[in-house]
Amino acid sequence: MSSPPLPPRDQRYREDYVPGATYTFGEVDVTLEEVIAFAEKFDPQPALHTDPELAAGNSFGGIIASGWHTIFLMMRLYVDHYLSTVANSVSPGVDKIQWLRPVRPGDRLSVRVSVLSNRAHQSRADRGSVMARIEGFNQAGELVASLVATSFMFSRNATKVSL
């Protein structure tokens, strides 16, 4: 069974996210320059992320992207392709982050988003929450990372959209 198509992001509301639906989105290239720049600023571990000579001797055989960098690349694809531009509000958080395979310069990542649940708010009919599993894959189709995210979203019947 195929997943129902999603409306354009500027016409997408909470009701459009159907539990059980799965979507694959985007591609982003991982570059050595970005891996090093991110790591120097946020995860400065030379033997893994910032020093090619030192990293050559690690168990991965070279520089790998910080796990956080990987999650942020996945987040970019998630925001650019999955989240609504008119109904998305805030997120109470993410769960179950897993780094499963190293991401290397030269990799190309895509994401698969699976809708886990869609719940209307009990006392406010104009909104609810959508929970999704976000999985990142490299160009070989290998799962590199995953997480579960919840987003608060407005319903189509919302009379006033405010955060």
CSV table of C-alpha atoms in Angstrom, one decimal:
chain,number,residue,atom,x,y,z
A,1,MET,CA,0.0,0.0,0.0
A,2,SER,CA,1.4,3.4,-1.0
A,3,SER,CA,1.2,6.5,1.2
A,4,PRO,CA,-1.2,9.2,0.4
A,5,PRO,CA,0.5,12.1,-1.3
A,6,LEU,CA,1.1,15.2,0.8
A,7,PRO,CA,-0.3,18.5,-0.3
A,8,PRO,CA,2.1,21.3,-1.0
A,9,ARG,CA,3.8,22.5,2.2
A,10,ASP,CA,1.8,25.8,2.2
A,11,GLN,CA,-1.5,23.9,2.1
A,12,ARG,CA,-0.5,21.1,4.5
A,13,TYR,CA,-2.3,20.8,7.9
A,14,ARG,CA,-2.3,18.3,10.8
A,15,GLU,CA,-5.0,16.2,9.2
A,16,ASP,CA,-2.7,15.5,6.1
A,17,TYR,CA,-0.2,13.5,8.2
A,18,VAL,CA,-1.7,10.0,8.1
A,19,PRO,CA,-0.3,7.5,10.6
A,20,GLY,CA,1.4,4.7,8.8
A,21,ALA,CA,2.4,6.9,5.8
A,22,THR,CA,6.0,7.0,4.8
A,23,TYR,CA,7.8,9.6,2.6
A,24,THR,CA,11.4,9.8,1.3
A,25,PHE,CA,12.8,13.3,0.7
A,26,GLY,CA,15.7,15.1,-0.6
A,27,GLU,CA,19.4,14.8,-0.8
A,28,VAL,CA,22.2,16.7,0.8
A,29,ASP,CA,25.9,16.2,0.1
A,30,VAL,CA,28.3,16.0,3.0
A,31,THR,CA,31.5,17.9,2.4
A,32,LEU,CA,34.9,17.7,4.2
A,33,GLU,CA,34.8,21.5,4.7
A,34,GLU,CA,31.4,21.5,6.3
A,35,VAL,CA,32.3,18.4,8.5
A,36,ILE,CA,35.4,20.2,9.8
A,37,ALA,CA,33.7,23.6,10.2
A,38,PHE,CA,30.8,22.2,12.1
A,39,ALA,CA,33.1,20.1,14.4
A,40,GLU,CA,35.5,23.0,15.0
A,41,LYS,CA,32.6,25.0,16.3
A,42,PHE,CA,30.4,22.4,18.1
A,43,ASP,CA,32.2,19.1,18.5
A,44,PRO,CA,36.0,19.6,18.3
A,45,GLN,CA,37.3,16.1,18.5
A,46,PRO,CA,40.4,16.1,16.3
A,47,ALA,CA,40.8,12.3,16.1
A,48,LEU,CA,37.2,12.0,14.7
A,49,HIS,CA,36.1,15.3,13.1
A,50,THR,CA,38.7,18.0,12.6
A,51,ASP,CA,42.2,16.6,11.9
A,52,PRO,CA,42.5,14.4,8.7
A,53,GLU,CA,46.0,13.1,9.7
A,54,LEU,CA,45.0,12.2,13.2
A,55,ALA,CA,41.7,10.8,12.1
A,56,ALA,CA,43.4,8.5,9.6
A,57,GLY,CA,44.5,6.4,12.5
A,58,ASN,CA,41.0,6.1,14.2
A,59,SER,CA,38.9,3.0,14.0
A,60,PHE,CA,36.9,4.6,11.1
A,61,GLY,CA,39.9,5.2,9.0
A,62,GLY,CA,39.4,8.9,8.6
A,63,ILE,CA,37.3,11.9,9.4
A,64,ILE,CA,33.6,11.3,10.1
A,65,ALA,CA,30.8,13.8,10.6
A,66,SER,CA,29.8,14.6,14.1
A,67,GLY,CA,26.6,12.8,15.0
A,68,TRP,CA,25.0,16.1,15.7
A,69,HIS,CA,26.0,17.4,12.3
A,70,THR,CA,24.3,14.3,10.8
A,71,ILE,CA,21.1,15.0,12.8
A,72,PHE,CA,21.1,18.7,11.7
A,73,LEU,CA,21.5,17.7,8.0
A,74,MET,CA,18.6,15.3,8.4
A,75,MET,CA,16.6,18.1,10.1
A,76,ARG,CA,17.2,20.4,7.2
A,77,LEU,CA,15.7,17.8,4.8
A,78,TYR,CA,12.8,17.3,7.3
A,79,VAL,CA,12.1,21.0,7.5
A,80,ASP,CA,12.5,21.7,3.8
A,81,HIS,CA,10.3,18.8,2.6
A,82,TYR,CA,8.0,17.4,5.3
A,83,LEU,CA,7.0,20.2,7.7
A,84,SER,CA,4.1,22.5,6.8
A,85,THR,CA,4.9,26.2,6.3
A,86,VAL,CA,1.4,27.2,7.5
A,87,ALA,CA,0.5,24.8,10.2
A,88,ASN,CA,3.7,23.8,12.0
A,89,SER,CA,4.1,25.3,15.4
A,90,VAL,CA,6.7,24.2,18.0
A,91,SER,CA,8.1,20.8,19.1
A,92,PRO,CA,8.2,19.5,22.6
A,93,GLY,CA,11.3,17.5,21.7
A,94,VAL,CA,12.8,14.5,20.1
A,95,ASP,CA,13.4,11.0,21.4
A,96,LYS,CA,15.4,7.9,20.6
A,97,ILE,CA,18.3,9.5,18.7
A,98,GLN,CA,20.5,6.8,17.3
A,99,TRP,CA,23.8,7.1,15.4
A,100,LEU,CA,24.1,3.8,13.5
A,101,ARG,CA,26.8,4.3,10.9
A,102,PRO,CA,29.5,6.9,10.4
A,103,VAL,CA,28.8,9.6,7.9
A,104,ARG,CA,31.8,10.6,5.8
A,105,PRO,CA,32.7,13.5,3.6
A,106,GLY,CA,31.5,12.6,0.1
A,107,ASP,CA,28.3,10.9,1.4
A,108,ARG,CA,24.9,12.0,0.1
A,109,LEU,CA,22.1,11.8,2.6
A,110,SER,CA,18.3,11.4,2.2
A,111,VAL,CA,15.6,11.0,4.8
A,112,ARG,CA,12.6,8.7,5.2
A,113,VAL,CA,9.8,10.1,7.4
A,114,SER,CA,7.2,7.7,8.8
A,115,VAL,CA,4.1,9.2,10.5
A,116,LEU,CA,3.7,7.3,13.8
A,117,SER,CA,0.7,9.2,15.3
A,118,ASN,CA,-1.6,12.1,14.8
A,119,ARG,CA,-3.6,13.2,17.8
A,120,ALA,CA,-6.0,16.1,18.1
A,121,HIS,CA,-5.6,18.3,21.2
A,122,GLN,CA,-8.3,17.3,23.7
A,123,SER,CA,-9.4,20.8,24.6
A,124,ARG,CA,-8.3,22.8,21.6
A,125,ALA,CA,-9.8,21.6,18.3
A,126,ASP,CA,-7.6,23.9,16.2
A,127,ARG,CA,-4.4,21.9,16.9
A,128,GLY,CA,-2.8,18.7,17.8
A,129,SER,CA,0.5,16.7,17.6
A,130,VAL,CA,2.1,14.6,15.0
A,131,MET,CA,4.8,12.2,15.9
A,132,ALA,CA,7.2,10.9,13.2
A,133,ARG,CA,10.3,8.7,12.9
A,134,ILE,CA,13.0,10.4,10.8
A,135,GLU,CA,15.6,8.1,9.4
A,136,GLY,CA,18.7,9.2,7.5
A,137,PHE,CA,20.3,7.1,4.7
A,138,ASN,CA,23.5,7.4,2.8
A,139,GLN,CA,23.8,7.0,-1.0
A,140,ALA,CA,24.2,3.2,-0.5
A,141,GLY,CA,20.8,3.0,1.2
A,142,GLU,CA,22.4,2.3,4.6
A,143,LEU,CA,20.6,3.7,7.7
A,144,VAL,CA,23.0,6.1,9.4
A,145,ALA,CA,20.9,7.7,12.0
A,146,SER,CA,17.3,7.9,13.3
A,147,LEU,CA,15.2,9.8,15.8
A,148,VAL,CA,11.5,10.3,16.7
A,149,ALA,CA,10.2,13.9,16.6
A,150,THR,CA,6.9,15.3,17.8
A,151,SER,CA,5.5,18.5,16.2
A,152,PHE,CA,2.6,20.6,17.4
A,153,MET,CA,0.5,21.5,14.3
A,154,PHE,CA,-2.6,23.5,13.6
A,155,SER,CA,-5.6,21.9,12.1
A,156,ARG,CA,-7.3,23.0,8.9
A,157,ASN,CA,-10.2,24.5,11.0
A,158,ALA,CA,-7.9,26.8,13.0
A,159,THR,CA,-9.4,30.3,13.0
A,160,LYS,CA,-6.2,32.0,14.2
A,161,VAL,CA,-2.7,30.6,13.9
A,162,SER,CA,-0.5,31.8,16.7
A,163,LEU,CA,2.5,30.2,18.3
